[in-house]
Coordinates of C-alpha atoms and ligand atoms in Angstrom, one line a residue:
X1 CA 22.8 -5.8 19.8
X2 CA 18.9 -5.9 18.5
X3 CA 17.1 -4.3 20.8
X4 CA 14.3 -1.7 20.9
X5 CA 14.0 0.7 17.7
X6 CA 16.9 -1.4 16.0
X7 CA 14.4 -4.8 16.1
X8 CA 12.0 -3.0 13.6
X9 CA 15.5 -2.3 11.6
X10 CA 16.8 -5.0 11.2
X11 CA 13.5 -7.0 10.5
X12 CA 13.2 -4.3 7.7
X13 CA 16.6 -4.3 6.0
X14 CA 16.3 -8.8 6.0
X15 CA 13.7 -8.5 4.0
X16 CA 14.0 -5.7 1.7
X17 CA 17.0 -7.5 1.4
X18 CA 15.7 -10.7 0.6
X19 CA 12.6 -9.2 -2.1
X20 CA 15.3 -7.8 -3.8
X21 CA 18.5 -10.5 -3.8
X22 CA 16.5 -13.9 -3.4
X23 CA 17.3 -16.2 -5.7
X24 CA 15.0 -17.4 -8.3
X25 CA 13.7 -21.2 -7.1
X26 CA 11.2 -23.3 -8.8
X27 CA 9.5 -23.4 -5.0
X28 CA 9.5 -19.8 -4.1
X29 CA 6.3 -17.6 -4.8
X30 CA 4.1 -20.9 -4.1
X31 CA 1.9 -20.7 -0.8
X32 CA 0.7 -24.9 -1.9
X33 CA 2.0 -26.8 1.2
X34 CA 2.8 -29.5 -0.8
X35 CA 5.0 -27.9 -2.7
X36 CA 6.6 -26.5 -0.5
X37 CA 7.1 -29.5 1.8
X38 CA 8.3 -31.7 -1.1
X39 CA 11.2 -28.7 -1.4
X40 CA 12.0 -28.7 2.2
X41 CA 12.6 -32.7 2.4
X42 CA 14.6 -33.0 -1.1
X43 CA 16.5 -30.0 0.7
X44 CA 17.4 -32.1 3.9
X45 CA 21.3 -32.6 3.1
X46 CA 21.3 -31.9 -0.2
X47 CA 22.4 -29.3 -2.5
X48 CA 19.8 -26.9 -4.5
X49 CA 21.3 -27.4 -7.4
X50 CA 21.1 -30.9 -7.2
X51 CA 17.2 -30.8 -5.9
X52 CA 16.0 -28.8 -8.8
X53 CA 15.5 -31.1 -11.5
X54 CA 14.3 -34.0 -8.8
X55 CA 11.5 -31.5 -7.6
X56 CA 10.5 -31.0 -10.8
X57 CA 10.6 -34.2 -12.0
X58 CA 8.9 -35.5 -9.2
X59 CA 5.9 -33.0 -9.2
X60 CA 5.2 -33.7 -12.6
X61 CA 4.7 -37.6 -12.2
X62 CA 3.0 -36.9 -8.5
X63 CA 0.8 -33.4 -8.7
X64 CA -1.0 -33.9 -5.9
X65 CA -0.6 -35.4 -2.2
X66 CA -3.2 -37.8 -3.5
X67 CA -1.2 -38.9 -6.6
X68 CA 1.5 -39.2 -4.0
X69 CA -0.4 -41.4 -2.0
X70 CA -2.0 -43.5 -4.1
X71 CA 1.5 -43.8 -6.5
X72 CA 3.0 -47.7 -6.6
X73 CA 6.3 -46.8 -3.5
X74 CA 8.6 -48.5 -6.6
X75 CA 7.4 -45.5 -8.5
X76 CA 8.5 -42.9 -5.7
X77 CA 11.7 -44.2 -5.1
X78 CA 12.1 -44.3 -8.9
X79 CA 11.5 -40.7 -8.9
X80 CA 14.0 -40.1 -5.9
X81 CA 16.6 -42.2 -7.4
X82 CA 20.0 -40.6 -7.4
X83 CA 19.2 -38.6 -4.7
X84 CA 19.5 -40.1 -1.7
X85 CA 18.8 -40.5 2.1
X86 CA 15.6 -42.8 0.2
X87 CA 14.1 -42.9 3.6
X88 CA 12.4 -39.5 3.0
X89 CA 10.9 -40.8 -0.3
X90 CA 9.3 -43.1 2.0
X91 CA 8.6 -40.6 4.9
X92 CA 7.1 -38.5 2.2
X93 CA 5.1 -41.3 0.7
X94 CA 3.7 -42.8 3.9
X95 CA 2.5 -38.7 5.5
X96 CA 0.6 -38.2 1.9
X97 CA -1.3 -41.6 2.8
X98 CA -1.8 -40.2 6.5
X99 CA -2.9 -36.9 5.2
X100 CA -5.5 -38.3 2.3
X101 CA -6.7 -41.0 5.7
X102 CA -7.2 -38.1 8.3
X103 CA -7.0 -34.7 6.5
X104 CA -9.3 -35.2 3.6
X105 CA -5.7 -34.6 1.1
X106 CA -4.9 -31.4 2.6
X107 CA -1.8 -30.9 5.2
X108 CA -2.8 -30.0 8.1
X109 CA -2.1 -26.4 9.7
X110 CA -1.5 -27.2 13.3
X111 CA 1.9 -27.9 14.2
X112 CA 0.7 -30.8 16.5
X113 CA -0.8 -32.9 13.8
X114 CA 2.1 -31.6 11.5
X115 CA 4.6 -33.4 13.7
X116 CA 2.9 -36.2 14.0
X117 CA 3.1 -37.1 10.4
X118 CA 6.4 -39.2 9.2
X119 CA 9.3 -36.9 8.4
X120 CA 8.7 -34.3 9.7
X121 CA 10.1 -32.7 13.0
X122 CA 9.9 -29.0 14.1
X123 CA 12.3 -27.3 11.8
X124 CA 10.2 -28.9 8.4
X125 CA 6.6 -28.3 10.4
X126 CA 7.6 -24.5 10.9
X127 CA 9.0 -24.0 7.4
X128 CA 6.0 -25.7 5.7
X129 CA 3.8 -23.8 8.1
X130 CA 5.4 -20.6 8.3
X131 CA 5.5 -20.6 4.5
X132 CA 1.9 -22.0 3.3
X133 CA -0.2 -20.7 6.1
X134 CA 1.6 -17.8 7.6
X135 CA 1.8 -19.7 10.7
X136 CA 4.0 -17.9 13.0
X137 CA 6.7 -20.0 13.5
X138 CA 10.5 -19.6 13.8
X139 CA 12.1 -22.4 11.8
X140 CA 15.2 -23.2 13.2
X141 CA 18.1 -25.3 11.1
X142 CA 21.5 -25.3 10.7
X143 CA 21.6 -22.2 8.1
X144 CA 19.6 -20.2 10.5
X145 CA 21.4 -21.7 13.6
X146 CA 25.0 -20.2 12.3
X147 CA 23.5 -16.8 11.3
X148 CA 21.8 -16.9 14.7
X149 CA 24.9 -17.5 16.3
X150 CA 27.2 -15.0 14.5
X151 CA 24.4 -12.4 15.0
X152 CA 24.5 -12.6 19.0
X153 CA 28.1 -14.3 19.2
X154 CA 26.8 -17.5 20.6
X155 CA 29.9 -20.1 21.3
X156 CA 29.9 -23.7 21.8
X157 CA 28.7 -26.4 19.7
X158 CA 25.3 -25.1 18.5
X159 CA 23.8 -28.6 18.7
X160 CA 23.8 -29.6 22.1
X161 CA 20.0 -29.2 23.8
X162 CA 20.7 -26.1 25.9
X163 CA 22.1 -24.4 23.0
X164 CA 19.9 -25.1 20.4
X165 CA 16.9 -24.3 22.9
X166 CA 18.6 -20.7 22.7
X167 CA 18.8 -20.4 19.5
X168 CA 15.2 -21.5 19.1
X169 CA 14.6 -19.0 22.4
X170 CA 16.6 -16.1 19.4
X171 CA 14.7 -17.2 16.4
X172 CA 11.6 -17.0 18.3
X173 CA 11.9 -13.5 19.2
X174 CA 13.3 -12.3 15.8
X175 CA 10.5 -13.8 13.8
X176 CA 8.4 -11.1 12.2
X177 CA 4.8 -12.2 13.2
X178 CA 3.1 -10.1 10.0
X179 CA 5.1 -12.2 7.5
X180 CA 6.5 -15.3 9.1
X181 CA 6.8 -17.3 6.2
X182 CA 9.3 -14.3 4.3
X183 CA 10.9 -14.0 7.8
X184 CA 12.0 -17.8 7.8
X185 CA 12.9 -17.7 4.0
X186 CA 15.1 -14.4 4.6
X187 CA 17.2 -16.0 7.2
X188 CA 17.6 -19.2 5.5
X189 CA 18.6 -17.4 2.5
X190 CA 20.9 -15.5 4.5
X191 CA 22.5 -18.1 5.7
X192 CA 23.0 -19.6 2.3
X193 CA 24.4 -17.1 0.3
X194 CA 25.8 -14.5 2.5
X195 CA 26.6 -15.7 6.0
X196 CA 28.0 -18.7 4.6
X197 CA 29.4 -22.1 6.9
X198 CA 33.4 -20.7 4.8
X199 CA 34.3 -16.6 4.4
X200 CA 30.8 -15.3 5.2
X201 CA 30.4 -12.3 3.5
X202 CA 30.0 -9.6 5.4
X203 CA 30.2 -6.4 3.3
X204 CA 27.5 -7.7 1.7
X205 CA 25.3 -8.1 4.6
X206 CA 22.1 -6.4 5.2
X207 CA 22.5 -6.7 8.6
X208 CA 25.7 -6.7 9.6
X209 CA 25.7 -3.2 11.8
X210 CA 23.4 -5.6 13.8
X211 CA 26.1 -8.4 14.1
X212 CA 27.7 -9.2 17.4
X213 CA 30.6 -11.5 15.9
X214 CA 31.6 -9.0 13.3
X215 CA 32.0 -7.0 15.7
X216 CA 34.1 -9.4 17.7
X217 CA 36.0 -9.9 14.8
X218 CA 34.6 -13.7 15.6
X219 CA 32.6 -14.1 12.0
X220 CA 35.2 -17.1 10.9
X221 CA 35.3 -18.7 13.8
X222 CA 32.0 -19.5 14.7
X223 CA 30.0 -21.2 15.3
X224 CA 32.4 -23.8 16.9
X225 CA 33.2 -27.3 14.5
X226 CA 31.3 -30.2 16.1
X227 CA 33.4 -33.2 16.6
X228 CA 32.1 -35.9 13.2
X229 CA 30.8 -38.9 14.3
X230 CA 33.8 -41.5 13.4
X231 CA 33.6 -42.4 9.7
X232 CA 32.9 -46.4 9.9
X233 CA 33.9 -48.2 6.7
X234 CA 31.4 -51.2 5.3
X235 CA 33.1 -53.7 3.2
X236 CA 30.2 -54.8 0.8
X237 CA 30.4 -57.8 -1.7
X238 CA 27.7 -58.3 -4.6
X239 CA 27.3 -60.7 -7.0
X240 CA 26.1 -59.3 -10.6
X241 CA 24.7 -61.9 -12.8
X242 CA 24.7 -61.8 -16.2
X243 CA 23.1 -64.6 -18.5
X244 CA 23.8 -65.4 -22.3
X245 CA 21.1 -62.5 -23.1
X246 CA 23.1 -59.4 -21.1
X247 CA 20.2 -59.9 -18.1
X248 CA 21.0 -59.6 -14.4
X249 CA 19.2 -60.1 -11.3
X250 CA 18.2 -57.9 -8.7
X251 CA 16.5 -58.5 -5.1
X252 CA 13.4 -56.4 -4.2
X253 CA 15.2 -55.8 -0.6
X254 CA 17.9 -56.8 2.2
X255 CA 18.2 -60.5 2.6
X256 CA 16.2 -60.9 5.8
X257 CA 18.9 -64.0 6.8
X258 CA 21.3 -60.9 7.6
X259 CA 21.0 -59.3 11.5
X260 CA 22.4 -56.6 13.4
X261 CA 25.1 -54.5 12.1
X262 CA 25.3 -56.3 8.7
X263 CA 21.6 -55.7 8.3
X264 CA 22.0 -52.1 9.0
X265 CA 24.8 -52.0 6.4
X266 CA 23.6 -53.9 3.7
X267 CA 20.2 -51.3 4.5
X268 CA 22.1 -48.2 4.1
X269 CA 23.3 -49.2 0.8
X270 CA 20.2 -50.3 -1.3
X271 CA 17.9 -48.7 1.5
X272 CA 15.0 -51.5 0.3
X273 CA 15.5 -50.6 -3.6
X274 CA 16.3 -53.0 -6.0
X275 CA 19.7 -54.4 -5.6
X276 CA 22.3 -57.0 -6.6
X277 CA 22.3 -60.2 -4.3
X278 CA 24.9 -58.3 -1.0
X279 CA 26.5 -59.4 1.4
X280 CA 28.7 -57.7 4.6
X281 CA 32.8 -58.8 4.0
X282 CA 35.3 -57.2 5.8
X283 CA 38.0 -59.8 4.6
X284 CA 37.7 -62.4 1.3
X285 CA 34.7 -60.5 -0.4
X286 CA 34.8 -63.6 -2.9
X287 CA 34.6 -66.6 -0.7
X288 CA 32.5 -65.0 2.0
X289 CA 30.3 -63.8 -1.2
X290 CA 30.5 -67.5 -2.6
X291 CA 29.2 -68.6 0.5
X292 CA 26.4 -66.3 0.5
X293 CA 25.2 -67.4 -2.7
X294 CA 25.2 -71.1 -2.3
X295 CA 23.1 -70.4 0.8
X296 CA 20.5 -68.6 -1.2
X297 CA 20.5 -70.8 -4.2
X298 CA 20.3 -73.6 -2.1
X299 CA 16.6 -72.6 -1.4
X300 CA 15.6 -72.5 -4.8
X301 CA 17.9 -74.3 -7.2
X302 CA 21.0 -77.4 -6.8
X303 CA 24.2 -75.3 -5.7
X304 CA 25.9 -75.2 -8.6
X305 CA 29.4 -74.1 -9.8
X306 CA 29.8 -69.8 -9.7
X307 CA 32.9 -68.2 -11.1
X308 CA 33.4 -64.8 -9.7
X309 CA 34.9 -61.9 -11.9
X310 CA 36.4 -59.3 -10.0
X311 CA 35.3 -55.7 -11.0
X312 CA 36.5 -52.2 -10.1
X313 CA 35.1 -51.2 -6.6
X314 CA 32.3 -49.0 -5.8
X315 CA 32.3 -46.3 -3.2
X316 CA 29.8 -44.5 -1.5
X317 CA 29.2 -42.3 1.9
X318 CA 25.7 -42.6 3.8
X319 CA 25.9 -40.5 7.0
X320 CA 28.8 -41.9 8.9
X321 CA 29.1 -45.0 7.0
X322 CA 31.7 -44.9 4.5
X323 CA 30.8 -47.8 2.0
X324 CA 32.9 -50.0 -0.6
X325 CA 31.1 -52.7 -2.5
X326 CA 33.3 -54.9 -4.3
X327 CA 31.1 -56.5 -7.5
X328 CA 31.5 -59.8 -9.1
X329 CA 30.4 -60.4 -12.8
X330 CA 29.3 -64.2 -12.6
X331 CA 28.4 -65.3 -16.0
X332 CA 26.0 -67.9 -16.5
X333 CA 23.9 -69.0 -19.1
X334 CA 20.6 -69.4 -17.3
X335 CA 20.0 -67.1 -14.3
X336 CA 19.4 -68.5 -10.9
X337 CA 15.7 -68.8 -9.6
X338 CA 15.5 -66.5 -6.6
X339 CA 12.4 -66.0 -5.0
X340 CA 11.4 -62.0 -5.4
X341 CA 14.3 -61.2 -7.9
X342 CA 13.9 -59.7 -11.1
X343 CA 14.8 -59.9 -14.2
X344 CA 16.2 -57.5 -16.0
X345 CA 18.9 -56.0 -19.0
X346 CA 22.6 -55.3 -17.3
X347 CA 22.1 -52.3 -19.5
X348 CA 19.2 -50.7 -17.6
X349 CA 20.3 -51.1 -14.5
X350 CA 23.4 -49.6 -15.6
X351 CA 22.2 -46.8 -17.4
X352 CA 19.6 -44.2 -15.7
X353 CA 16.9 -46.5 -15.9
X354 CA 13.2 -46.6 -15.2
X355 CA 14.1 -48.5 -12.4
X356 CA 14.2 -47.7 -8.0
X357 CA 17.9 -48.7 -7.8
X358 CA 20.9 -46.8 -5.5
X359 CA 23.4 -45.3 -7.6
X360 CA 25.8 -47.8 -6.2
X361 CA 24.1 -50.4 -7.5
X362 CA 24.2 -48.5 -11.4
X363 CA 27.9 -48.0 -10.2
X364 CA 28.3 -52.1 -10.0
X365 CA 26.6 -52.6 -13.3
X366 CA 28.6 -49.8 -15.4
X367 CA 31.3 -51.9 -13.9
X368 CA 29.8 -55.7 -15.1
X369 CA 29.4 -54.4 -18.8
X370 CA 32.8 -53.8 -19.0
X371 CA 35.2 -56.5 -20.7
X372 CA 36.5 -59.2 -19.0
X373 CA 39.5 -59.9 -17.2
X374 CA 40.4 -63.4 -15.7
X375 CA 38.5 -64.8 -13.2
X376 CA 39.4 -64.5 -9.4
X377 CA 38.2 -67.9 -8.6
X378 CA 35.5 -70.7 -8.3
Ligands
SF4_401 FE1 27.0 -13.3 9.0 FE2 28.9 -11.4 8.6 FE3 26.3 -10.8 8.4 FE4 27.4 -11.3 10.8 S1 27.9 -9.6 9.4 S2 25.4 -12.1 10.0 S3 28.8 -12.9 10.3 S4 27.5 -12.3 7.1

């Protein structure tokens, strides 16, 4: 148990521990709270490996929260392309607006106004905080939450409001007030490399005499596995044009003739980037795709005949959507007038281009610039 003489102990051996193991990140050793709140968002579900190149990438176009702000949103999502959950581009963009508007371009240092600010709830306002300003603030996430529960062998699912209120009651009282921002980066680094979700390493531990689990012989087993949210699966159709001159056609954003559910689907997949013309089809992606289109060239152009290609199927996960979008090549010699769509080369969209699309949608085109097979029907 931490307690008396053993707190200033174990604050000690986390973050010797962490001067000397911490892995070498393009974001540590920077105090600049944008930096360090553009690492913390690309971080939210997603693997540091995989944020690396985006972070720097993405600092070189946008230096500044007021390049950020004043950036085209096409260009931002461009920059987040491939990397998903494109509502935090978008969070991100819009709080760099609010913070050049009310904060004169620089983020603001109470936790209040921090909150306020799109994107960001308590565990990203006390990391950013902690971190730029040595605000002293525990930052509480699921890394810290499993360490924090091992630590005082804490069981039940960590995420329900009593539970997490305890952990935040723990993190509180372990964070070391002189260096809060090392503190939160120790535990979450922890967490990460050591006291892993799978086989946490605990003769590696800097603080395992401290740990109530080991003890237990409990470090495996918790904390306890939350019950997933039921994976629902979206049928998706799309229709991928393709003229006499290898163009296409994408749409700026969901079709607002869609509602409800199908809305929400259709949302989670191009998540307002540039996308093929899609529709929701549980059952006869063609026809109900066919149907789609003659409603939407009807508003612009005489219906006229489409022949829809089959292609191999995309597949994608989006939180607890499971999606499958079935693409149709519909070759044409002159590409429908829709009004917002763009123009542009198959090729690009298919390859990593310049352009704010999912990677589902560069998934559907690899598919369209392959060779055809025989037509599925009118
Ligand atoms: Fe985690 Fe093991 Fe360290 Fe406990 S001793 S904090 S379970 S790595």
């Amino acid at each position: 148990m931490i307690h008396g003489r053993s707190f200033s102990i174990f604050r000690r051996k986390l973050l010797d521990w962490f001067h000397q193991y911490q892995r070498e990140l393009p974001w540590r050793g920077t105090n600049d709270p944008y930096r360090v709140w553009l690492s913390e968002v690309m971080l939210q579900q997603t693997r540091v490996a995989a944020v690396i190149p985006y972070y720097e990438r993405f600092l070189q176009r946008f230096p500044t929260i007021e390049a950020l702000a004043s950036a085209p949103e096409e260009d931002v999502l461009r920059m987040w392309s491939g990397l998903g959950y494109y509502s935090r581009a978008r969070n991100l963009q819009r709080a760099a607006q609010e913070i050049v508007a009310r904060f004169c371009g620089e983020f603001p240092r109470s936790e209040k106004e921090a909150r306020e600010l799109p994107g960001i709830g308590a565990y990203t306002a006390a990391a950013i905080l902690s971190i730029a300003y040595g605000e002293k603030l525990a930052a509480l996430d699921g890394n810290v939450a499993r360490v924090l529960a091992r630590l005082f062998a804490i069981e039940g699912d960590l995420r329900e409001g009593k539970r997490w209120q305890e952990l935040q009651d723990r993190a509180d009282f372990l964070l070391d007030r002189k260096s809060p921002g090392d503190w939160n980066q120790a535990m979450m680094e922890l967490g990460a490399t050591v006291c892993t979700p799978r086989s946490p390493q605990c003769l590696l531990c800097p603080v395992a005499e401290f740990c109530e689990a080991r003890k237990l012989g409990m470090a495996e087993s918790l904390p306890a596995i939350r019950k997933k949210r039921t994976l629902v699966e979206v049928a998706l159709a799309s229709a991928v044009f393709v003229d006499g001159q290898g163009r296409t056609l994408l749409l700026p954003a969901p079709e607002s003739s869609n509602g409800g559910d199908q809305h929400d689907d259709i949302a989670a997949l191009v998540s307002k980037m540039w996308h093929f013309p899609t529709i929701a089809a549980r059952t006869k992606p063609d026809k109900v795709l066919h149907e789609h289109l003659r409603a939407l060239l009807a508003l612009t152009a005489k219906t006229q005949r489409l022949v829809l290609e089959s292609l191999p199927p995309a597949r994608h996960s989006v939180t607890y959507r499971a999606l499958t979008v079935q693409p149709y090549r519909i070759r044409c010699e002159h590409l429908p007038r829709i009004a917002g769509a763009k123009v542009v080369a198959l090729s690009e969209v298919a390859a990593h281009s310049s352009l704010a699309i999912s990677n589902l949608t560069r998934k559907a085109a690899r598919a369209a610039m392959l060779p055809s097979k025989a037509p599925s029907g009118d």
